[in-house]
Amino acid sequence: MSDRIGIIGIGQSAFKSRREDSNYPELVREAVALAMQDCGLGFDDIEAVVYSLSPDAMVGIGNAERLGVDAVGAKNKRFLRINTGGSTGISSVAAAYFHVASGACDVVLTAGADKVGECGDSQTVLNKIWDPIYERPLPLGTISMLAMSAVRYMHKYGMSEEDMARVTVKNRRHASKNPNAHLRKECTAEEVLNSRYLCWPIKLYDACPQSSGGCAMILASERYIREHGLDAVWITGVGHCSENYYLGDRMSDTARADHADAFALKNSFARAYKQAGITDPGTQVDVAELYAPFSNTEFHAIEAAGLAELGASPAMLREGQFDLGGRIPVNPSGGVLCTNAIAVTAMVRVAETALQVWGRAGDHQVKGARRGIASGNGGDHQFFGTMVIEA
């Protein structure tokens, strides 16, 4: 694995609540075409495809990767579907990375799409991850799970609902500069605080949208990139970590299991940082695209990434340290709070980080960004993936 692995092509569709102009495979194909246009390659150049698809029920087709084979031109090629829930996108990029790093391939495409906004009841789909006997009757779901996390963080570190509202305001402001974002309208803290409760303390404006759209990325070996004169940014660190299944087993007063803190995400970042040679992320990272589907989860993601001490991120947010133009901009694209097509949400985190260090992020560009980080969370905060990307 002495050869570096580069990102050479990125494609994102415009994310909306509904994409009735395109069926599911057409959404995937749209993103793939944009990624190929980005680097000048075609289907004949692709040696393998890693397909990013979380629960099939979101797109209304069982085993929808079967349709994906044609959409991504994978006939007679290596083809692998990945599903780790919300972290599927970053897991797919990692699988593509290891295809190239192993020497098996020089050029690998990873792609996917989702139609969450067109699903009849996405919460019913997502809530099937819980144990039907022990957890589901409580009732336990994706929203109540992270509401409990918010309450624990409040108790432990003093976070307020106003702090949560500031996260939404920041991310909506960032998304207003990103043409691919789903929710691009800015909002005020008062609007967030006055939105209806979903599960205290999480309100409607503290929650991510249900988005439809696609994303694709093309990775290649450094040798191939040099031989073909291609432009690239480099994946220098990859980390993953998983938690145990039962959510209740993670709640205690021990440092390892406290639901206020993202222990497994911290471990995942530590592994990516070790590979990338990062020892002080607070001073060595220029930009962060962190998977945070609810406003409160951005705080423990920031802290797990080592960009703030435990409990310190709300105060740093109040100081503007995570804004565009701040010390370390977090989610300059608007993040998951503004765009959430689940199958590719975590891939978009990687794509947006790559665009930042490439200097191609447009109006939401972080000035001078040369090194960025991305993360993804899946299941009931069970699967975590992280990456470091450098120019």
GROMACS .gro file of C-alpha atoms in nm:
model
  391
    1MET     CA    1   0.000   0.000   0.000
    2SER     CA    2   0.285   0.239  -0.075
    3ASP     CA    3   0.091   0.401  -0.361
    4ARG     CA    4  -0.136   0.689  -0.261
    5ILE     CA    5  -0.504   0.669  -0.352
    6GLY     CA    6  -0.661   0.973  -0.513
    7ILE     CA    7  -1.010   1.103  -0.577
    8ILE     CA    8  -1.026   1.209  -0.941
    9GLY     CA    9  -1.397   1.258  -1.011
   10ILE     CA   10  -1.699   1.375  -0.813
   11GLY     CA   11  -2.064   1.395  -0.914
   12GLN     CA   12  -2.361   1.513  -0.709
   13SER     CA   13  -2.718   1.557  -0.822
   14ALA     CA   14  -2.932   1.842  -0.700
   15PHE     CA   15  -3.095   1.716  -0.380
   16LYS     CA   16  -3.466   1.779  -0.328
   17SER     CA   17  -3.762   1.633  -0.140
   18ARG     CA   18  -3.879   1.461  -0.456
   19ARG     CA   19  -3.705   1.390  -0.786
   20GLU     CA   20  -4.006   1.291  -0.993
   21ASP     CA   21  -3.811   1.376  -1.309
   22SER     CA   22  -3.590   1.069  -1.252
   23ASN     CA   23  -3.652   0.714  -1.140
   24TYR     CA   24  -3.409   0.543  -0.905
   25PRO     CA   25  -3.149   0.408  -1.154
   26GLU     CA   26  -3.164   0.735  -1.348
   27LEU     CA   27  -3.066   0.923  -1.030
   28VAL     CA   28  -2.764   0.697  -0.988
   29ARG     CA   29  -2.672   0.736  -1.355
   30GLU     CA   30  -2.697   1.116  -1.327
   31ALA     CA   31  -2.437   1.125  -1.049
   32VAL     CA   32  -2.209   0.878  -1.232
   33ALA     CA   33  -2.221   1.084  -1.552
   34LEU     CA   34  -2.121   1.396  -1.358
   35ALA     CA   35  -1.829   1.215  -1.191
   36MET     CA   36  -1.704   1.084  -1.525
   37GLN     CA   37  -1.738   1.426  -1.683
   38ASP     CA   38  -1.540   1.566  -1.391
   39CYS     CA   39  -1.231   1.357  -1.469
   40GLY     CA   40  -1.276   1.274  -1.837
   41LEU     CA   41  -1.305   0.897  -1.791
   42GLY     CA   42  -1.573   0.664  -1.927
   43PHE     CA   43  -1.730   0.331  -1.838
   44ASP     CA   44  -1.453   0.139  -2.015
   45ASP     CA   45  -1.197   0.289  -1.774
   46ILE     CA   46  -1.377   0.161  -1.462
   47GLU     CA   47  -1.253  -0.175  -1.331
   48ALA     CA   48  -1.485  -0.218  -1.032
   49VAL     CA   49  -1.795  -0.062  -0.881
   50VAL     CA   50  -1.882  -0.028  -0.513
   51TYR     CA   51  -2.255   0.035  -0.486
   52SER     CA   52  -2.386   0.250  -0.201
   53LEU     CA   53  -2.736   0.141  -0.100
   54SER     CA   54  -2.883   0.145   0.250
   55PRO     CA   55  -3.234   0.004   0.323
   56ASP     CA   56  -3.404  -0.089  -0.007
   57ALA     CA   57  -3.744   0.018   0.121
   58MET     CA   58  -3.647   0.383   0.081
   59VAL     CA   59  -3.638   0.345  -0.298
   60GLY     CA   60  -3.932   0.104  -0.311
   61ILE     CA   61  -3.745  -0.176  -0.489
   62GLY     CA   62  -3.620  -0.492  -0.321
   63ASN     CA   63  -3.249  -0.555  -0.378
   64ALA     CA   64  -3.228  -0.241  -0.590
   65GLU     CA   65  -2.858  -0.296  -0.659
   66ARG     CA   66  -2.974  -0.527  -0.939
   67LEU     CA   67  -3.097  -0.221  -1.128
   68GLY     CA   68  -2.778  -0.041  -1.031
   69VAL     CA   69  -2.560  -0.275  -1.236
   70ASP     CA   70  -2.690  -0.125  -1.560
   71ALA     CA   71  -2.699   0.230  -1.422
   72VAL     CA   72  -2.327   0.224  -1.341
   73GLY     CA   73  -2.210   0.017  -1.638
   74ALA     CA   74  -2.094  -0.272  -1.419
   75LYS     CA   75  -2.171  -0.564  -1.651
   76ASN     CA   76  -1.880  -0.811  -1.642
   77LYS     CA   77  -1.703  -0.606  -1.373
   78ARG     CA   78  -1.643  -0.645  -1.002
   79PHE     CA   79  -1.955  -0.524  -0.822
   80LEU     CA   80  -2.011  -0.495  -0.448
   81ARG     CA   81  -2.308  -0.352  -0.258
   82ILE     CA   82  -2.245  -0.184   0.079
   83ASN     CA   83  -2.504  -0.120   0.352
   84THR     CA   84  -2.408   0.016   0.693
   85GLY     CA   85  -2.712   0.238   0.736
   86GLY     CA   86  -2.635   0.610   0.749
   87SER     CA   87  -2.262   0.543   0.714
   88THR     CA   88  -2.313   0.346   0.390
   89GLY     CA   89  -2.169   0.625   0.176
   90ILE     CA   90  -1.838   0.654   0.357
   91SER     CA   91  -1.816   0.275   0.390
   92SER     CA   92  -1.855   0.254   0.013
   93VAL     CA   93  -1.576   0.504  -0.047
   94ALA     CA   94  -1.359   0.303   0.194
   95ALA     CA   95  -1.434  -0.020   0.006
   96ALA     CA   96  -1.338   0.152  -0.320
   97TYR     CA   97  -1.021   0.279  -0.152
   98PHE     CA   98  -0.919  -0.071  -0.043
   99HIS     CA   99  -0.994  -0.213  -0.389
  100VAL     CA  100  -0.728   0.023  -0.523
  101ALA     CA  101  -0.492   0.003  -0.225
  102SER     CA  102  -0.483  -0.377  -0.251
  103GLY     CA  103  -0.353  -0.355  -0.605
  104ALA     CA  104  -0.656  -0.537  -0.745
  105CYS     CA  105  -0.769  -0.232  -0.946
  106ASP     CA  106  -0.639   0.102  -1.065
  107VAL     CA  107  -0.973   0.278  -1.113
  108VAL     CA  108  -1.287   0.219  -0.905
  109LEU     CA  109  -1.626   0.389  -0.913
  110THR     CA  110  -1.847   0.418  -0.607
  111ALA     CA  111  -2.200   0.546  -0.654
  112GLY     CA  112  -2.553   0.541  -0.523
  113ALA     CA  113  -2.876   0.733  -0.479
  114ASP     CA  114  -3.179   0.746  -0.255
  115LYS     CA  115  -3.539   0.863  -0.265
  116VAL     CA  116  -3.601   0.915   0.106
  117GLY     CA  117  -3.836   1.207   0.036
  118GLU     CA  118  -4.053   0.980  -0.178
  119CYS     CA  119  -4.069   0.693   0.073
  120GLY     CA  120  -4.413   0.646   0.224
  121ASP     CA  121  -4.286   0.639   0.584
  122SER     CA  122  -3.910   0.660   0.627
  123GLN     CA  123  -3.927   0.642   1.007
  124THR     CA  124  -4.106   0.307   0.990
  125VAL     CA  125  -3.828   0.180   0.765
  126LEU     CA  126  -3.549   0.315   0.985
  127ASN     CA  127  -3.703   0.198   1.310
  128LYS     CA  128  -3.689  -0.165   1.201
  129ILE     CA  129  -3.323  -0.168   1.310
  130TRP     CA  130  -3.434  -0.200   1.675
  131ASP     CA  131  -3.478  -0.530   1.852
  132PRO     CA  132  -3.850  -0.617   1.813
  133ILE     CA  133  -3.884  -0.763   2.164
  134TYR     CA  134  -3.649  -0.562   2.382
  135GLU     CA  135  -3.632  -0.215   2.222
  136ARG     CA  136  -3.900  -0.141   1.963
  137PRO     CA  137  -4.197  -0.153   2.206
  138LEU     CA  138  -4.049   0.125   2.427
  139PRO     CA  139  -4.089   0.286   2.163
  140LEU     CA  140  -3.732   0.343   2.054
  141GLY     CA  141  -3.656   0.508   1.720
  142THR     CA  142  -3.398   0.719   1.543
  143ILE     CA  143  -3.540   1.044   1.679
  144SER     CA  144  -3.596   0.930   2.038
  145MET     CA  145  -3.251   0.767   2.041
  146LEU     CA  146  -3.082   1.097   1.965
  147ALA     CA  147  -3.315   1.289   2.194
  148MET     CA  148  -3.181   1.072   2.477
  149SER     CA  149  -2.830   1.155   2.361
  150ALA     CA  150  -2.919   1.525   2.371
  151VAL     CA  151  -3.060   1.499   2.724
  152ARG     CA  152  -2.751   1.318   2.847
  153TYR     CA  153  -2.525   1.579   2.685
  154MET     CA  154  -2.733   1.856   2.847
  155HIS     CA  155  -2.698   1.691   3.188
  156LYS     CA  156  -2.326   1.629   3.153
  157TYR     CA  157  -2.208   1.948   2.980
  158GLY     CA  158  -2.484   2.209   3.014
  159MET     CA  159  -2.593   2.233   2.650
  160SER     CA  160  -2.915   2.431   2.598
  161GLU     CA  161  -3.188   2.421   2.335
  162GLU     CA  162  -3.056   2.760   2.225
  163ASP     CA  163  -2.717   2.598   2.157
  164MET     CA  164  -2.889   2.337   1.941
  165ALA     CA  165  -3.070   2.611   1.752
  166ARG     CA  166  -2.738   2.781   1.674
  167VAL     CA  167  -2.620   2.466   1.497
  168THR     CA  168  -2.923   2.473   1.266
  169VAL     CA  169  -2.884   2.845   1.198
  170LYS     CA  170  -2.517   2.799   1.109
  171ASN     CA  171  -2.577   2.505   0.880
  172ARG     CA  172  -2.872   2.666   0.702
  173ARG     CA  173  -2.656   2.974   0.643
  174HIS     CA  174  -2.384   2.754   0.496
  175ALA     CA  175  -2.634   2.561   0.282
  176SER     CA  176  -2.764   2.884   0.132
  177LYS     CA  177  -2.429   2.904  -0.049
  178ASN     CA  178  -2.439   2.543  -0.173
  179PRO     CA  179  -2.643   2.487  -0.493
  180ASN     CA  180  -2.669   2.110  -0.430
  181ALA     CA  181  -2.813   2.141  -0.078
  182HIS     CA  182  -3.176   2.048  -0.015
  183LEU     CA  183  -3.269   2.305   0.252
  184ARG     CA  184  -3.114   2.633   0.135
  185LYS     CA  185  -3.337   2.884   0.310
  186GLU     CA  186  -3.176   3.055   0.608
  187CYS     CA  187  -3.357   3.057   0.940
  188THR     CA  188  -3.334   3.232   1.275
  189ALA     CA  189  -3.281   3.085   1.618
  190GLU     CA  190  -3.635   3.195   1.708
  191GLU     CA  191  -3.777   2.994   1.417
  192VAL     CA  192  -3.587   2.687   1.531
  193LEU     CA  193  -3.699   2.727   1.893
  194ASN     CA  194  -4.061   2.782   1.789
  195SER     CA  195  -4.076   2.479   1.560
  196ARG     CA  196  -4.276   2.185   1.694
  197TYR     CA  197  -4.119   1.921   1.916
  198LEU     CA  198  -4.051   1.579   1.765
  199CYS     CA  199  -3.912   1.433   2.088
  200TRP     CA  200  -3.787   1.671   2.356
  201PRO     CA  201  -3.548   1.847   2.321
  202ILE     CA  202  -3.535   1.783   1.944
  203LYS     CA  203  -3.764   2.005   1.736
  204LEU     CA  204  -3.852   1.993   1.368
  205TYR     CA  205  -3.580   2.241   1.273
  206ASP     CA  206  -3.324   2.043   1.474
  207ALA     CA  207  -3.379   1.746   1.242
  208CYS     CA  208  -3.249   1.657   0.897
  209PRO     CA  209  -3.478   1.655   0.593
  210GLN     CA  210  -3.585   1.358   0.383
  211SER     CA  211  -3.392   1.406   0.060
  212SER     CA  212  -3.377   1.245  -0.282
  213GLY     CA  213  -3.064   1.252  -0.499
  214GLY     CA  214  -2.742   1.076  -0.590
  215CYS     CA  215  -2.365   1.095  -0.551
  216ALA     CA  216  -2.070   0.926  -0.722
  217MET     CA  217  -1.692   0.932  -0.685
  218ILE     CA  218  -1.406   0.785  -0.886
  219LEU     CA  219  -1.086   0.674  -0.711
  220ALA     CA  220  -0.757   0.579  -0.873
  221SER     CA  221  -0.403   0.475  -0.787
  222GLU     CA  222  -0.131   0.737  -0.782
  223ARG     CA  223   0.049   0.555  -1.063
  224TYR     CA  224  -0.258   0.569  -1.287
  225ILE     CA  225  -0.316   0.934  -1.202
  226ARG     CA  226   0.044   1.028  -1.289
  227GLU     CA  227   0.049   0.822  -1.609
  228HIS     CA  228  -0.272   0.980  -1.736
  229GLY     CA  229  -0.199   1.335  -1.621
  230LEU     CA  230  -0.508   1.357  -1.401
  231ASP     CA  231  -0.578   1.600  -1.120
  232ALA     CA  232  -0.654   1.454  -0.778
  233VAL     CA  233  -0.684   1.502  -0.405
  234TRP     CA  234  -0.562   1.224  -0.177
  235ILE     CA  235  -0.721   1.000   0.084
  236THR     CA  236  -0.451   0.985   0.351
  237GLY     CA  237  -0.643   0.828   0.639
  238VAL     CA  238  -0.930   0.580   0.670
  239GLY     CA  239  -1.089   0.468   0.996
  240HIS     CA  240  -1.384   0.253   1.099
  241CYS     CA  241  -1.527   0.139   1.431
  242SER     CA  242  -1.842  -0.042   1.538
  243GLU     CA  243  -2.043  -0.050   1.861
  244ASN     CA  244  -2.247  -0.329   2.018
  245TYR     CA  245  -2.606  -0.377   1.905
  246TYR     CA  246  -2.816  -0.292   2.210
  247LEU     CA  247  -2.832   0.081   2.269
  248GLY     CA  248  -2.895   0.042   2.641
  249ASP     CA  249  -2.566  -0.137   2.687
  250ARG     CA  250  -2.386   0.185   2.592
  251MET     CA  251  -2.542   0.402   2.862
  252SER     CA  252  -2.354   0.419   3.191
  253ASP     CA  253  -2.126   0.646   3.387
  254THR     CA  254  -1.815   0.492   3.232
  255ALA     CA  255  -1.615   0.689   2.978
  256ARG     CA  256  -1.653   0.411   2.723
  257ALA     CA  257  -2.029   0.377   2.722
  258ASP     CA  258  -2.172   0.723   2.796
  259HIS     CA  259  -2.443   0.812   2.545
  260ALA     CA  260  -2.341   1.179   2.559
  261ASP     CA  261  -2.011   1.102   2.388
  262ALA     CA  262  -1.936   0.919   2.064
  263PHE     CA  263  -1.674   0.671   2.184
  264ALA     CA  264  -1.671   0.457   1.869
  265LEU     CA  265  -1.657   0.763   1.643
  266LYS     CA  266  -1.360   0.889   1.843
  267ASN     CA  267  -1.187   0.554   1.791
  268SER     CA  268  -1.261   0.568   1.419
  269PHE     CA  269  -1.107   0.915   1.394
  270ALA     CA  270  -0.803   0.800   1.592
  271ARG     CA  271  -0.739   0.525   1.336
  272ALA     CA  272  -0.773   0.763   1.042
  273TYR     CA  273  -0.550   1.020   1.212
  274LYS     CA  274  -0.283   0.761   1.284
  275GLN     CA  275  -0.265   0.664   0.917
  276ALA     CA  276  -0.258   1.030   0.810
  277GLY     CA  277   0.003   1.131   1.068
  278ILE     CA  278  -0.228   1.375   1.245
  279THR     CA  279  -0.141   1.428   1.611
  280ASP     CA  280  -0.329   1.752   1.688
  281PRO     CA  281  -0.647   1.776   1.477
  282GLY     CA  282  -0.742   2.106   1.637
  283THR     CA  283  -0.449   2.272   1.462
  284GLN     CA  284  -0.389   2.036   1.168
  285VAL     CA  285  -0.740   2.016   1.020
  286ASP     CA  286  -0.872   2.300   0.803
  287VAL     CA  287  -1.231   2.189   0.739
  288ALA     CA  288  -1.470   1.920   0.862
  289GLU     CA  289  -1.777   1.759   0.706
  290LEU     CA  290  -1.925   1.566   0.998
  291TYR     CA  291  -2.229   1.339   0.989
  292ALA     CA  292  -2.479   1.506   1.222
  293PRO     CA  293  -2.846   1.442   1.133
  294PHE     CA  294  -2.973   1.631   1.438
  295SER     CA  295  -2.839   1.958   1.573
  296ASN     CA  296  -2.718   1.815   1.905
  297THR     CA  297  -2.517   1.541   1.734
  298GLU     CA  298  -2.286   1.796   1.575
  299PHE     CA  299  -2.142   1.872   1.918
  300HIS     CA  300  -2.034   1.519   2.003
  301ALA     CA  301  -1.908   1.468   1.645
  302ILE     CA  302  -1.687   1.776   1.677
  303GLU     CA  303  -1.553   1.649   2.008
  304ALA     CA  304  -1.501   1.293   1.886
  305ALA     CA  305  -1.301   1.440   1.598
  306GLY     CA  306  -1.071   1.610   1.846
  307LEU     CA  307  -1.164   1.960   1.731
  308ALA     CA  308  -1.281   2.052   2.082
  309GLU     CA  309  -1.255   1.917   2.434
  310LEU     CA  310  -1.554   1.723   2.569
  311GLY     CA  311  -1.835   1.966   2.642
  312ALA     CA  312  -1.653   2.266   2.492
  313SER     CA  313  -1.806   2.277   2.144
  314PRO     CA  314  -2.128   2.473   2.227
  315ALA     CA  315  -1.922   2.763   2.362
  316MET     CA  316  -1.691   2.748   2.061
  317LEU     CA  317  -1.993   2.756   1.831
  318ARG     CA  318  -2.122   3.066   2.010
  319GLU     CA  319  -1.784   3.227   1.938
  320GLY     CA  320  -1.817   3.151   1.565
  321GLN     CA  321  -1.524   2.908   1.555
  322PHE     CA  322  -1.712   2.656   1.337
  323ASP     CA  323  -1.857   2.908   1.090
  324LEU     CA  324  -1.728   2.975   0.741
  325GLY     CA  325  -1.444   3.214   0.815
  326GLY     CA  326  -1.400   3.067   1.163
  327ARG     CA  327  -1.111   2.865   1.307
  328ILE     CA  328  -1.230   2.526   1.173
  329PRO     CA  329  -1.545   2.550   0.960
  330VAL     CA  330  -1.774   2.254   1.029
  331ASN     CA  331  -2.021   2.144   0.760
  332PRO     CA  332  -1.968   2.436   0.520
  333SER     CA  333  -2.195   2.252   0.275
  334GLY     CA  334  -2.482   2.272   0.522
  335GLY     CA  335  -2.423   1.915   0.633
  336VAL     CA  336  -2.675   1.641   0.698
  337LEU     CA  337  -2.909   1.891   0.865
  338CYS     CA  338  -2.971   2.035   0.520
  339THR     CA  339  -2.937   1.731   0.291
  340ASN     CA  340  -3.005   1.367   0.376
  341ALA     CA  341  -3.040   1.110   0.098
  342ILE     CA  342  -2.942   0.830   0.335
  343ALA     CA  343  -2.770   0.590   0.094
  344VAL     CA  344  -2.521   0.861  -0.007
  345THR     CA  345  -2.535   1.110   0.281
  346ALA     CA  346  -2.197   1.000   0.417
  347MET     CA  347  -2.050   0.986   0.065
  348VAL     CA  348  -2.149   1.351   0.024
  349ARG     CA  349  -1.946   1.427   0.336
  350VAL     CA  350  -1.638   1.280   0.164
  351ALA     CA  351  -1.719   1.449  -0.167
  352GLU     CA  352  -1.764   1.789  -0.005
  353THR     CA  353  -1.440   1.753   0.190
  354ALA     CA  354  -1.259   1.662  -0.131
  355LEU     CA  355  -1.403   1.966  -0.309
  356GLN     CA  356  -1.287   2.188  -0.023
  357VAL     CA  357  -0.923   2.076  -0.029
  358TRP     CA  358  -0.936   2.085  -0.410
  359GLY     CA  359  -1.042   2.450  -0.391
  360ARG     CA  360  -1.356   2.376  -0.591
  361ALA     CA  361  -1.635   2.429  -0.338
  362GLY     CA  362  -1.762   2.752  -0.491
  363ASP     CA  363  -1.940   2.999  -0.266
  364HIS     CA  364  -1.900   2.778   0.041
  365GLN     CA  365  -1.524   2.735  -0.009
  366VAL     CA  366  -1.307   2.746   0.303
  367LYS     CA  367  -1.021   2.974   0.215
  368GLY     CA  368  -0.684   2.798   0.209
  369ALA     CA  369  -0.819   2.453   0.302
  370ARG     CA  370  -0.557   2.185   0.237
  371ARG     CA  371  -0.661   1.908   0.476
  372GLY     CA  372  -1.012   1.804   0.569
  373ILE     CA  373  -1.198   1.530   0.752
  374ALA     CA  374  -1.526   1.351   0.689
  375SER     CA  375  -1.739   1.112   0.893
  376GLY     CA  376  -2.044   0.888   0.872
  377ASN     CA  377  -2.268   0.724   1.135
  378GLY     CA  378  -2.492   0.424   1.073
  379GLY     CA  379  -2.757   0.216   1.245
  380ASP     CA  380  -2.843   0.310   1.603
  381HIS     CA  381  -2.509   0.490   1.619
  382GLN     CA  382  -2.347   0.151   1.576
  383PHE     CA  383  -2.127   0.190   1.265
  384PHE     CA  384  -1.879   0.474   1.219
  385GLY     CA  385  -1.648   0.567   0.933
  386THR     CA  386  -1.397   0.850   0.899
  387MET     CA  387  -1.155   0.984   0.640
  388VAL     CA  388  -0.876   1.236   0.604
  389ILE     CA  389  -0.840   1.401   0.264
  390GLU     CA  390  -0.553   1.625   0.156
  391ALA     CA  391  -0.457   1.832  -0.146
   0.00000   0.00000   0.00000
